[in-house]
Amino acid sequence: MQMSKRNQFLLLGMILLIGLFSFPGIACAAETSYDNSGNLTFSSIGLAENPDSILGAALPPQPTLGTNLKLTDNLTITPDDSVTVKLRLNYLINTLLDPNDTNKFTLSRGYLDFSPNSLVSLRLGKQRLAWGTGYAWNPVNILDEPRNALTDNDDPEGITALRTDLYLGPVTTQIIIKPSASWESSDRAIRFKVSPAGFDLAYGLIGNNAGQTDHIFDFAYSFSGIGIRGEAFYQAEGNWRNDKKDILNYLVGVDYNFPGGYYLALEYYHNDSAFKDIPELLTYIAANSLDPITANGLITNLSNNGGIVRDHLFLRAMKTIGENFNTQLVFIYNPADQSVVVQPQLEYTWRQNTTLFCKLLYLNGGLNSEANISPIKSQLELGIKVNY
Amino acid sequence: MKRVFKILLLVSAIPLFAFLVQADLSGDEVLAKVDQVLESQATIMNATMTTSDVKGNQKFSKMIIYTKKSANGKDRVLIEYLAPAADKGVKFLSLGDVNQIWMYLPKVEKTVRIAGSMIKQSMMNSDFSYEDLLDRSNYSDSYSAKIIGRETMADAKCYLLELTAKKGNANYRQIKLWVREDNYIPVKEEFYSGSGSVIKIATQSQLETMSGRIVPTKITFQDLAQKGHQTTLEINQITFNANIPEQYFNMRYLEKGK
């Protein structure tokens, strides 16, 4: 059973309060150190609706021009060497979103980390696990909120969980409990990670809230200068629409740095848990939950509802020009329906803490293709980001 | 030499008393002296890195660098960025092998293994490559040296050494190294590509006494492929034979800072 946002927030607050007062002197320790940082982003967005969208017009209709203001603040409190409290607060005003949701405050991180010795640490509260080695997608990272494949440092909300890290010899073991209304409906996971001879290897088991056991595996390796990585998620007799079938989602990827500062990453993602029949999607949810900033909400939401389709190829090319310019091209291709998502991006950094950016997003595809579902055809975003 | 960092340590490891000039030393012996003065089991360094381009635009980074030898003699390095705000908290960990390097990204709270091809790329848009800062093997392990001249450089008499790579995986095919005769501190280095052209130049200056040793507190690095571009590393504080806990060089510390 999923907890509502409100209940999650209350749970988090309780956890933090319990944590703070469970450790004598934490809140008022004389040696407590504080660290605060964050950024402010403002952008203007123009978009063109997709006249061929098979979902029809979004409800309510999307405006074609809008603004986005996002403030992110990170506060880290360290009462002593063994305890850390971290809060990440986001405040978002987005005039392109649902009018009921334009003004949004979220706590994307809020946890207490307790590390009494070098062998064990506990983390309680809203956090991210960030499992997996893939750049665009992480099929093994199924307990976290999905990440945006188009944005390299996307910061989704954390999940409320109790996490234990054990450092025994070369093996790091994570034990996770993501609570729900009852123990049976809570997600439980254990994951082992080792780094032998240049490899990063991880294997885990997840007991999910449907009573099934998922297997996850990921690796990373560098061979002749080429970064090689992969991930796999396997569920035997998983729920697939009204049927049962084995589900295997996997990703393989490579990246390489070419002389002259060119960087290229390529990933292939296969998603077995997808529906094949797009028109049977929960179209209302899909159409109204779109993230108009990146249109990735389409992919995310369809994925959450079993709608994202089959296989995807991801390409990212980057090149820094001179001292201040950074260019990037992201390209996502769905070979099954020939649809594409293209996102070129240009950034100019001024005085190290201020970045001007320009992103263009374009989707194209034939009838019933993934791009054909989107109510957005193209989008241009101009903005400024200030770090402090 | 090869990397700035190494130079640093090199230099820094020099005791306050000067070495006697030994005019009849061979190139390999001089290089061994350089390695000797470099010797340090564990070092903590606070530094400011300044990059500047042909138009005079400058960028500043502040960082703290921990180095410590492992039980099998490998030099492990942990670098943490303290500034600017956009890079604050970014960390690099090297376990003394080009295939054992990770980067921690605090914004997404994720550790990424760095592809080997990145090792020769510019580090955070500076003139240093990742290799220059993270690979700290001894000169003598990777290069053989011969004395090809004596010159006065920065008001000091110097040996001019020509270093030739012993192995194919050395950072540079050839290096010209100017070493002070009085204390074996490197003053200048020129790094050569396989085709024989100079690709980078490093100079060390502003000798000061820190942590009981003479240290060149300013190292300037130029990657000649970036015309008019240069990077200066200024040492604000350095501690030799520091007591660095072993746990600093594992994934846990990289991700959690404790």
XYZ file of C-alpha atoms in Angstrom:
646
model
C 0.000 0.000 0.000
C 1.355 3.406 -0.935
C 1.458 6.103 1.728
C 0.093 9.483 0.866
C 2.504 12.378 0.633
C 1.013 13.874 3.738
C 1.520 10.717 5.728
C 5.038 10.341 4.417
C 5.810 13.866 5.494
C 4.392 13.276 8.949
C 6.325 10.036 9.250
C 9.491 11.776 8.252
C 8.940 14.534 10.773
C 8.378 12.016 13.499
C 11.466 10.072 12.531
C 13.612 13.164 12.609
C 12.253 14.309 15.933
C 12.720 10.882 17.447
C 16.207 10.771 16.015
C 17.158 14.169 17.320
C 15.964 13.521 20.816
C 17.178 9.948 20.968
C 20.766 11.098 20.948
C 21.426 13.227 23.984
C 22.950 16.564 23.261
C 22.583 16.397 19.484
C 20.361 19.407 19.153
C 22.461 21.607 21.368
C 25.956 20.187 21.073
C 28.521 22.946 21.268
C 30.657 21.459 18.517
C 27.744 21.184 16.091
C 28.727 22.295 12.592
C 26.409 23.513 9.879
C 26.812 23.566 6.149
C 24.366 25.235 3.841
C 24.353 25.419 0.049
C 21.902 25.412 -2.778
C 20.798 27.001 -5.997
C 18.092 29.127 -7.530
C 16.869 28.454 -11.058
C 14.593 30.640 -13.123
C 13.532 29.826 -16.648
C 11.063 30.761 -19.338
C 9.460 27.997 -21.303
C 7.651 27.945 -24.579
C 6.082 24.802 -25.933
C 4.091 23.562 -28.873
C 1.344 21.048 -28.368
C 1.289 17.876 -30.381
C -1.718 17.936 -32.710
C -1.320 14.219 -33.397
C -1.337 13.111 -29.779
C -3.447 10.025 -29.477
C -4.310 11.032 -25.953
C -5.999 14.158 -27.150
C -5.610 17.478 -25.424
C -4.168 17.498 -21.928
C -6.619 18.207 -19.147
C -6.630 21.016 -18.287
C -5.156 22.456 -21.495
C -1.476 23.310 -21.266
C -0.498 26.951 -21.684
C 2.085 27.533 -24.396
C 4.243 29.922 -22.367
C 5.263 29.690 -18.773
C 7.871 30.304 -16.147
C 9.627 28.073 -13.694
C 11.255 29.158 -10.445
C 12.956 26.573 -8.276
C 14.871 27.088 -5.068
C 16.856 24.176 -3.656
C 18.553 24.436 -0.292
C 20.779 21.823 1.337
C 21.328 22.029 5.068
C 23.689 19.585 6.733
C 23.941 19.555 10.518
C 26.750 17.574 12.114
C 26.423 17.483 15.903
C 29.422 15.186 16.210
C 31.498 12.823 14.107
C 28.971 10.022 14.263
C 25.743 11.868 13.493
C 24.603 13.822 10.449
C 21.204 15.357 9.802
C 20.557 16.345 6.213
C 17.665 18.346 4.831
C 17.073 19.261 1.210
C 14.219 21.675 0.667
C 12.710 22.543 -2.681
C 10.341 25.344 -3.453
C 8.847 25.361 -6.924
C 6.644 27.805 -8.768
C 5.748 26.546 -12.209
C 3.069 28.259 -14.177
C 2.924 25.439 -16.703
C 1.808 22.877 -14.195
C -1.682 22.137 -13.054
C -3.083 25.359 -11.510
C -3.647 23.432 -8.298
C -0.027 22.444 -8.178
C 1.903 25.517 -9.257
C 3.209 26.437 -5.859
C 4.914 23.489 -4.335
C 7.119 22.952 -1.315
C 8.864 19.598 -0.936
C 11.392 18.055 1.359
C 13.326 15.842 -1.041
C 15.837 14.725 1.612
C 15.386 14.626 5.345
C 17.325 11.993 7.152
C 19.420 11.252 10.173
C 22.605 9.293 9.606
C 24.199 7.585 12.591
C 27.598 5.923 12.201
C 28.736 4.713 15.630
C 31.816 2.918 14.280
C 33.560 1.969 11.067
C 31.539 -1.202 10.572
C 27.980 0.015 10.559
C 25.848 3.039 9.798
C 22.134 3.661 10.030
C 20.161 6.142 7.980
C 16.586 6.924 8.872
C 14.259 9.223 6.964
C 13.725 10.503 3.463
C 16.704 9.509 1.347
C 17.779 8.198 -2.029
C 19.413 4.840 -2.572
C 20.671 5.659 -6.092
C 21.332 2.042 -7.023
C 22.687 1.128 -10.411
C 25.435 2.150 -12.767
C 23.412 3.261 -15.803
C 23.496 6.881 -16.793
C 20.024 7.396 -18.262
C 18.033 4.644 -16.587
C 18.532 2.413 -13.596
C 16.309 -0.660 -13.865
C 17.685 -1.975 -10.556
C 16.803 1.189 -8.681
C 13.179 0.264 -8.247
C 12.679 1.453 -4.683
C 13.553 5.078 -5.483
C 11.401 7.515 -7.388
C 12.284 7.362 -11.118
C 14.975 9.700 -12.374
C 14.785 11.902 -15.434
C 16.705 10.301 -18.287
C 17.244 13.655 -19.965
C 18.853 15.462 -17.060
C 22.167 14.267 -15.723
C 21.796 15.630 -12.212
C 18.081 15.282 -11.819
C 17.085 15.207 -8.184
C 13.891 13.263 -7.541
C 12.397 13.101 -4.085
C 13.844 10.561 -1.715
C 11.928 7.682 -0.225
C 11.164 7.234 3.442
C 13.169 4.253 4.592
C 15.400 2.740 7.228
C 18.760 1.808 5.779
C 21.618 -0.057 7.379
C 25.052 -0.208 5.791
C 27.452 -2.890 7.020
C 31.111 -2.664 6.049
C 32.541 -6.105 6.656
C 35.831 -6.696 4.877
C 35.529 -6.120 1.134
C 31.740 -6.469 1.135
C 29.333 -3.611 1.712
C 25.897 -4.853 2.682
C 22.815 -2.669 2.602
C 19.610 -3.633 4.342
C 16.607 -1.514 3.481
C 13.115 -1.334 4.884
C 10.712 0.947 3.065
C 7.744 0.961 5.419
C 4.131 0.771 4.457
C 0.940 0.145 6.400
C 2.030 -3.334 7.470
C 5.156 -5.440 7.438
C 3.737 -7.610 4.648
C 3.108 -4.638 2.458
C 6.467 -2.999 3.153
C 9.386 -3.335 0.743
C 12.461 -5.079 2.177
C 15.768 -5.359 0.418
C 19.307 -6.569 0.906
C 22.136 -5.686 -1.442
C 25.776 -6.727 -1.485
C 28.492 -4.762 -3.221
C 32.148 -5.604 -3.867
C 34.879 -4.056 -6.014
C 37.315 -6.828 -6.991
C 40.077 -6.229 -9.543
C 38.702 -3.104 -11.129
C 35.044 -4.179 -11.126
C 32.139 -2.779 -9.173
C 29.661 -5.629 -8.661
C 26.380 -5.585 -6.775
C 23.653 -8.152 -6.247
C 20.462 -7.744 -4.291
C 17.124 -9.249 -3.364
C 13.964 -7.234 -2.901
C 10.864 -8.534 -1.213
C 8.256 -6.249 -2.652
C 4.848 -5.271 -1.349
C 3.148 -7.743 -3.687
C 4.834 -10.656 -1.949
C 7.274 -11.313 -4.780
C 11.053 -11.464 -4.745
C 12.991 -9.391 -7.218
C 16.626 -9.992 -8.128
C 18.879 -7.092 -9.054
C 22.424 -7.074 -10.385
C 24.670 -4.304 -11.630
C 28.312 -3.856 -12.567
C 30.802 -1.283 -13.841
C 34.222 -1.841 -15.352
C 36.812 0.041 -17.309
C 38.391 -1.847 -20.219
C 41.014 -0.237 -22.452
C 39.729 3.150 -21.436
C 36.108 2.301 -22.205
C 33.672 2.473 -19.331
C 31.383 -0.562 -19.461
C 28.331 -0.966 -17.246
C 25.209 -2.997 -16.973
C 22.200 -3.650 -14.807
C 19.468 -6.273 -14.665
C 16.198 -6.649 -12.814
C 14.465 -10.039 -12.762
C 11.113 -11.042 -11.348
C 9.754 -14.560 -11.790
C 6.069 -14.733 -12.637
C 5.596 -11.043 -12.165
C 2.320 -9.266 -12.639
C 2.009 -8.316 -16.251
C -1.378 -6.839 -16.947
C -3.802 -9.590 -15.971
C -1.322 -12.317 -16.587
C 1.838 -13.691 -15.007
C 5.133 -13.764 -16.798
C 8.829 -13.572 -16.047
C 10.062 -10.025 -16.245
C 13.616 -9.090 -17.188
C 14.576 -5.452 -17.471
C 18.172 -4.715 -18.307
C 20.551 -2.033 -19.422
C 23.977 -2.159 -21.010
C 26.085 0.904 -21.656
C 29.484 2.235 -22.583
C 31.130 5.617 -22.326
C 34.383 6.999 -23.632
C 36.360 10.227 -23.480
C 37.831 11.148 -26.837
C 40.850 13.417 -27.254
C 39.865 17.052 -27.386
C 37.406 16.828 -24.533
C 34.609 14.980 -26.319
C 32.540 12.626 -24.197
C 30.136 10.020 -25.519
C 27.794 7.708 -23.629
C 25.603 5.060 -25.212
C 23.023 2.908 -23.441
C 20.505 0.295 -24.455
C 17.556 -0.331 -22.184
C 15.132 -3.231 -22.445
C 11.967 -3.066 -20.400
C 9.989 -6.294 -20.160
C 7.460 -4.955 -17.746
C 5.918 -2.691 -20.346
C 2.507 -2.976 -21.863
C 2.479 -3.459 -25.571
C -0.900 -1.988 -26.167
C -0.635 1.743 -25.699
C -4.297 2.700 -26.147
C -5.115 0.662 -23.064
C -3.055 2.920 -20.872
C -4.478 4.966 -18.129
C -4.563 7.837 -20.505
C -6.033 10.323 -18.149
C -3.187 9.917 -15.685
C -0.591 10.018 -18.400
C -1.910 13.151 -19.988
C -2.300 15.069 -16.776
C 0.885 14.166 -15.014
C 3.235 15.391 -17.701
C 6.270 17.315 -16.648
C 6.241 20.070 -19.228
C 9.821 21.027 -18.479
C 11.342 17.979 -20.019
C 8.485 15.866 -21.252
C 10.219 13.081 -19.427
C 7.190 12.963 -17.235
C 5.665 11.181 -20.170
C 8.219 8.425 -20.024
C 8.183 8.335 -16.242
C 4.465 8.218 -15.872
C 3.911 5.743 -18.606
C 6.591 3.630 -17.028
C 4.944 3.815 -13.632
C 1.718 2.689 -15.172
C 3.297 -0.055 -17.175
C 3.087 1.968 -20.314
C 6.622 2.608 -21.348
C 7.433 0.433 -24.248
C 10.019 -2.177 -25.067
C 13.508 -0.985 -25.869
C 15.269 2.325 -25.874
C 18.606 3.525 -27.130
C 20.172 6.488 -25.382
C 23.030 8.611 -26.627
C 24.641 11.527 -24.889
C 27.451 13.596 -26.396
C 29.189 16.392 -24.531
C 31.889 18.884 -25.357
C 33.254 21.771 -23.339
C 34.224 24.760 -25.456
C 36.722 27.183 -24.003
C 36.458 28.261 -20.411
C 32.750 28.924 -20.206
C 30.670 27.021 -22.733
C 29.363 23.511 -22.400
C 27.374 21.771 -25.109
C 25.375 18.602 -24.881
C 23.152 16.531 -27.124
C 20.822 13.869 -25.802
C 19.088 11.497 -28.169
C 16.605 8.772 -27.217
C 15.411 6.344 -29.868
C 12.732 3.693 -29.659
C 13.483 1.136 -32.381
C 10.062 -0.489 -32.068
C 8.094 2.520 -33.197
C 10.910 4.663 -34.638
C 10.116 7.526 -32.288
C 12.839 9.891 -31.158
C 13.418 12.445 -28.450
C 16.171 14.969 -29.181
C 17.466 17.496 -26.683
C 20.354 19.790 -27.621
C 21.565 22.036 -24.835
C 23.986 24.936 -24.489
C 25.302 26.332 -21.204
C 27.377 29.399 -20.450
C 28.914 29.691 -16.986
C 29.730 33.116 -15.676
C 31.757 33.818 -12.553
C 31.626 30.147 -11.664
C 28.338 30.301 -9.827
C 25.939 31.488 -12.520
C 24.916 29.422 -15.508
C 22.792 30.544 -18.423
C 21.220 27.673 -20.307
C 19.189 26.996 -23.387
C 17.476 23.646 -23.969
C 15.481 22.549 -26.953
C 13.335 19.468 -26.821
C 11.818 17.805 -29.842
C 9.777 14.630 -30.112
C 8.895 12.862 -33.313
C 7.291 9.559 -34.198
C 4.643 7.846 -36.274
C 1.113 6.810 -35.394
C 0.828 5.099 -32.021
C 4.484 5.732 -31.328
C 5.771 6.812 -27.991
C 6.290 10.364 -29.199
C 2.829 10.228 -30.687
C 1.371 9.928 -27.201
C 2.896 13.118 -25.924
C 0.715 16.192 -25.882
C 3.931 18.192 -26.332
C 5.680 18.248 -29.674
C 8.549 20.592 -28.927
C 9.753 22.893 -26.233
C 12.315 25.635 -25.723
C 13.600 26.621 -22.296
C 15.848 29.579 -21.513
C 17.026 30.021 -17.977
C 19.539 31.031 -15.393
C 20.853 29.050 -12.445
C 22.724 30.564 -9.530
C 24.615 28.412 -7.037
C 25.383 29.593 -3.535
C 58.385 14.498 -13.296
C 54.960 14.096 -14.435
C 52.363 15.400 -12.258
C 52.054 18.445 -10.330
C 51.012 16.740 -7.340
C 53.985 14.628 -7.339
C 56.122 17.615 -7.712
C 54.553 19.058 -4.757
C 55.260 16.190 -2.580
C 58.580 15.817 -4.011
C 59.558 19.188 -3.228
C 57.876 19.290 -0.023
C 59.581 16.326 1.317
C 62.868 18.121 1.417
C 64.414 18.551 4.842
C 65.462 22.024 5.814
C 69.114 21.229 5.542
C 70.408 21.216 2.034
C 71.966 18.255 0.404
C 75.591 18.380 -0.516
C 76.182 18.820 -4.167
C 77.385 15.624 -5.711
C 78.651 16.522 -9.096
C 79.386 13.004 -10.202
C 75.931 11.561 -9.721
C 74.359 9.773 -12.651
C 70.952 10.723 -13.981
C 69.274 7.764 -12.310
C 70.948 8.641 -9.028
C 69.720 12.215 -9.190
C 66.259 10.929 -9.956
C 66.467 8.603 -6.981
C 67.359 11.610 -4.822
C 64.306 13.387 -6.129
C 62.195 10.374 -5.216
C 63.828 10.255 -1.812
C 62.914 13.792 -0.924
C 59.434 13.069 -2.173
C 59.000 10.215 0.238
C 56.057 10.762 2.572
C 53.800 8.137 4.047
C 50.801 10.398 4.381
C 50.174 14.009 3.420
C 47.314 16.464 3.830
C 47.296 19.516 1.600
C 44.958 22.469 1.347
C 45.276 24.139 -2.030
C 43.712 26.743 -4.261
C 43.595 26.027 -7.968
C 43.296 28.931 -10.389
C 42.678 28.441 -14.083
C 42.996 31.333 -16.495
C 42.398 31.607 -20.218
C 43.862 33.773 -22.951
C 41.354 36.545 -22.219
C 42.336 36.680 -18.581
C 39.173 35.016 -17.292
C 39.924 33.218 -14.051
C 38.275 30.429 -12.099
C 39.111 29.392 -8.568
C 38.712 26.058 -6.834
C 39.598 25.159 -3.284
C 40.339 21.604 -2.370
C 41.816 19.366 0.236
C 44.005 16.480 -0.904
C 44.845 13.442 1.205
C 47.500 10.974 0.116
C 48.635 7.828 1.877
C 50.609 4.760 0.927
C 48.827 1.448 1.156
C 50.336 -1.653 2.736
C 51.575 -2.742 -0.703
C 53.170 0.644 -1.397
C 50.503 2.092 -3.695
C 49.816 5.793 -3.355
C 46.171 6.402 -2.639
C 44.641 9.835 -3.156
C 41.419 11.440 -1.981
C 40.513 14.892 -3.321
C 37.564 16.864 -1.989
C 36.398 20.118 -3.555
C 35.509 22.814 -1.032
C 34.666 25.576 -3.516
C 33.141 26.920 -5.743
C 29.577 26.284 -4.684
C 28.737 24.335 -7.842
C 31.519 21.811 -7.168
C 31.440 21.757 -3.389
C 31.453 18.217 -2.042
C 32.647 16.580 -5.279
C 35.254 13.972 -4.369
C 37.709 11.767 -6.232
C 39.223 8.602 -4.839
C 42.158 6.772 -6.402
C 43.481 3.551 -4.953
C 46.757 3.834 -6.841
C 45.603 2.266 -10.092
C 44.082 3.925 -13.178
C 41.314 1.336 -13.089
C 40.475 2.128 -9.475
C 39.188 5.696 -9.574
C 35.755 6.884 -8.458
C 33.999 10.213 -8.348
C 31.294 11.107 -5.827
C 28.556 13.504 -6.938
C 26.899 15.065 -3.883
C 23.882 16.481 -5.725
C 22.635 13.039 -6.624
C 24.444 11.270 -3.768
C 25.986 8.786 -6.148
C 29.429 7.309 -6.725
C 30.557 6.758 -10.317
C 33.496 4.682 -11.509
C 35.565 6.776 -13.879
C 36.237 5.268 -17.298
C 39.925 4.776 -17.951
C 39.788 7.094 -20.961
C 38.973 10.012 -18.683
C 42.281 9.681 -16.907
C 44.083 11.703 -19.571
C 41.348 14.338 -19.844
C 41.308 17.736 -18.223
C 40.274 17.590 -14.593
C 37.403 19.987 -13.905
C 38.484 22.121 -16.902
C 42.004 22.734 -15.568
C 45.346 22.088 -17.284
C 45.812 19.082 -15.042
C 44.607 15.740 -16.232
C 43.121 13.308 -13.747
C 46.330 11.367 -14.189
C 48.456 14.352 -13.228
C 46.769 14.638 -9.877
C 45.819 11.095 -9.075
C 48.771 9.023 -10.277
C 51.606 9.380 -7.795
C 54.032 6.610 -8.634
C 57.756 7.340 -8.203
C 59.749 8.762 -11.110
C 62.283 5.977 -10.824
C 59.586 3.333 -11.189
C 58.456 4.687 -14.536
C 61.445 6.494 -16.015
C 65.173 6.138 -16.545
C 67.166 9.377 -16.453
C 70.361 10.815 -17.858
C 71.920 14.201 -17.237
C 71.964 16.161 -20.476
C 73.157 19.474 -19.094
C 73.378 21.969 -16.287
C 71.555 25.243 -16.350
C 70.685 28.083 -14.054
C 66.969 28.212 -13.548
C 65.163 30.521 -11.135
C 68.514 31.715 -9.767
C 69.550 28.187 -8.849
C 71.992 25.779 -10.404
C 70.072 22.846 -11.790
C 70.630 19.471 -13.305
C 68.830 19.063 -16.580
C 67.586 15.496 -16.763
C 66.064 13.670 -19.672
C 63.615 11.066 -18.456
C 62.589 8.245 -20.772
C 59.630 6.002 -20.046
C 60.555 2.470 -19.033
C 57.070 1.140 -19.695
C 54.446 1.833 -22.292
C 51.864 2.849 -19.752
C 53.921 5.713 -18.303
C 52.024 8.994 -18.276
C 54.430 10.646 -20.721
C 56.907 9.227 -23.230
C 59.640 11.631 -22.237
C 60.186 14.381 -19.682
C 62.816 17.083 -19.336
C 63.312 17.842 -15.684
C 65.261 20.724 -14.148
C 66.297 19.825 -10.589
C 68.055 22.126 -8.135
C 71.524 20.846 -7.346
C 71.372 22.013 -3.739
C 68.210 20.296 -2.594
C 66.903 18.208 -5.506
C 63.706 20.180 -5.745
C 62.297 20.201 -9.294
C 62.049 23.663 -10.759
C 60.614 22.982 -14.173
C 59.324 20.093 -16.224
C 58.521 19.671 -19.881
C 56.347 16.749 -20.856
C 56.666 15.215 -24.315
C 54.282 13.210 -26.469
C 55.189 10.097 -28.409
C 55.912 12.234 -31.474
C 58.482 14.244 -29.540
C 56.644 17.523 -29.147
C 56.175 19.339 -25.854
C 52.603 18.974 -24.658
C 52.731 20.369 -21.117
C 55.004 22.543 -19.021
C 55.106 22.753 -15.221
C 57.055 25.224 -13.090
C 57.463 25.264 -9.333
C 58.282 28.408 -7.400
C 57.860 30.367 -4.175
C 59.771 28.074 -1.839
C 58.515 28.242 1.730
C 58.963 26.194 4.860
C 55.857 24.230 5.752
C 55.526 21.347 8.133
C 59.289 21.377 8.602
C 60.186 21.068 4.936
C 60.944 23.314 2.018
C 57.960 23.417 -0.265
C 57.392 25.130 -3.603
C 54.032 26.647 -2.801
C 53.172 27.639 -6.339
C 52.946 25.218 -9.231
C 51.982 26.451 -12.645
C 50.817 23.989 -15.254
C 50.262 24.665 -18.919
C 48.593 22.281 -21.319
C 49.907 23.599 -24.632
C 46.905 22.190 -26.471
C 44.876 24.916 -24.766
C 46.472 28.065 -26.120
C 46.903 30.786 -23.533
C 45.401 28.618 -20.842
C 47.169 27.829 -17.594
C 46.457 26.455 -14.144
C 48.158 27.439 -10.923
C 48.042 25.349 -7.791
C 48.894 27.278 -4.642
C 49.486 25.373 -1.445
C 47.876 27.060 1.514
C 48.794 24.444 4.073
C 50.526 21.091 4.005
C 51.191 18.459 6.650
C 53.652 15.656 6.082
C 53.497 12.258 7.714
C 50.041 13.208 8.848
C 47.882 10.853 10.824
C 45.248 10.063 8.193
C 42.840 7.317 9.218
C 42.826 4.316 6.912
C 39.096 4.696 6.417
C 39.605 7.845 4.334
C 40.463 5.657 1.365
C 37.352 3.572 1.061
C 33.949 3.925 -0.538
C 32.264 4.623 2.737
C 34.290 7.764 3.378
C 33.896 8.824 -0.232
C 30.132 8.766 0.091
C 29.584 9.704 3.706
C 32.647 11.701 4.661
C 33.130 9.643 7.806
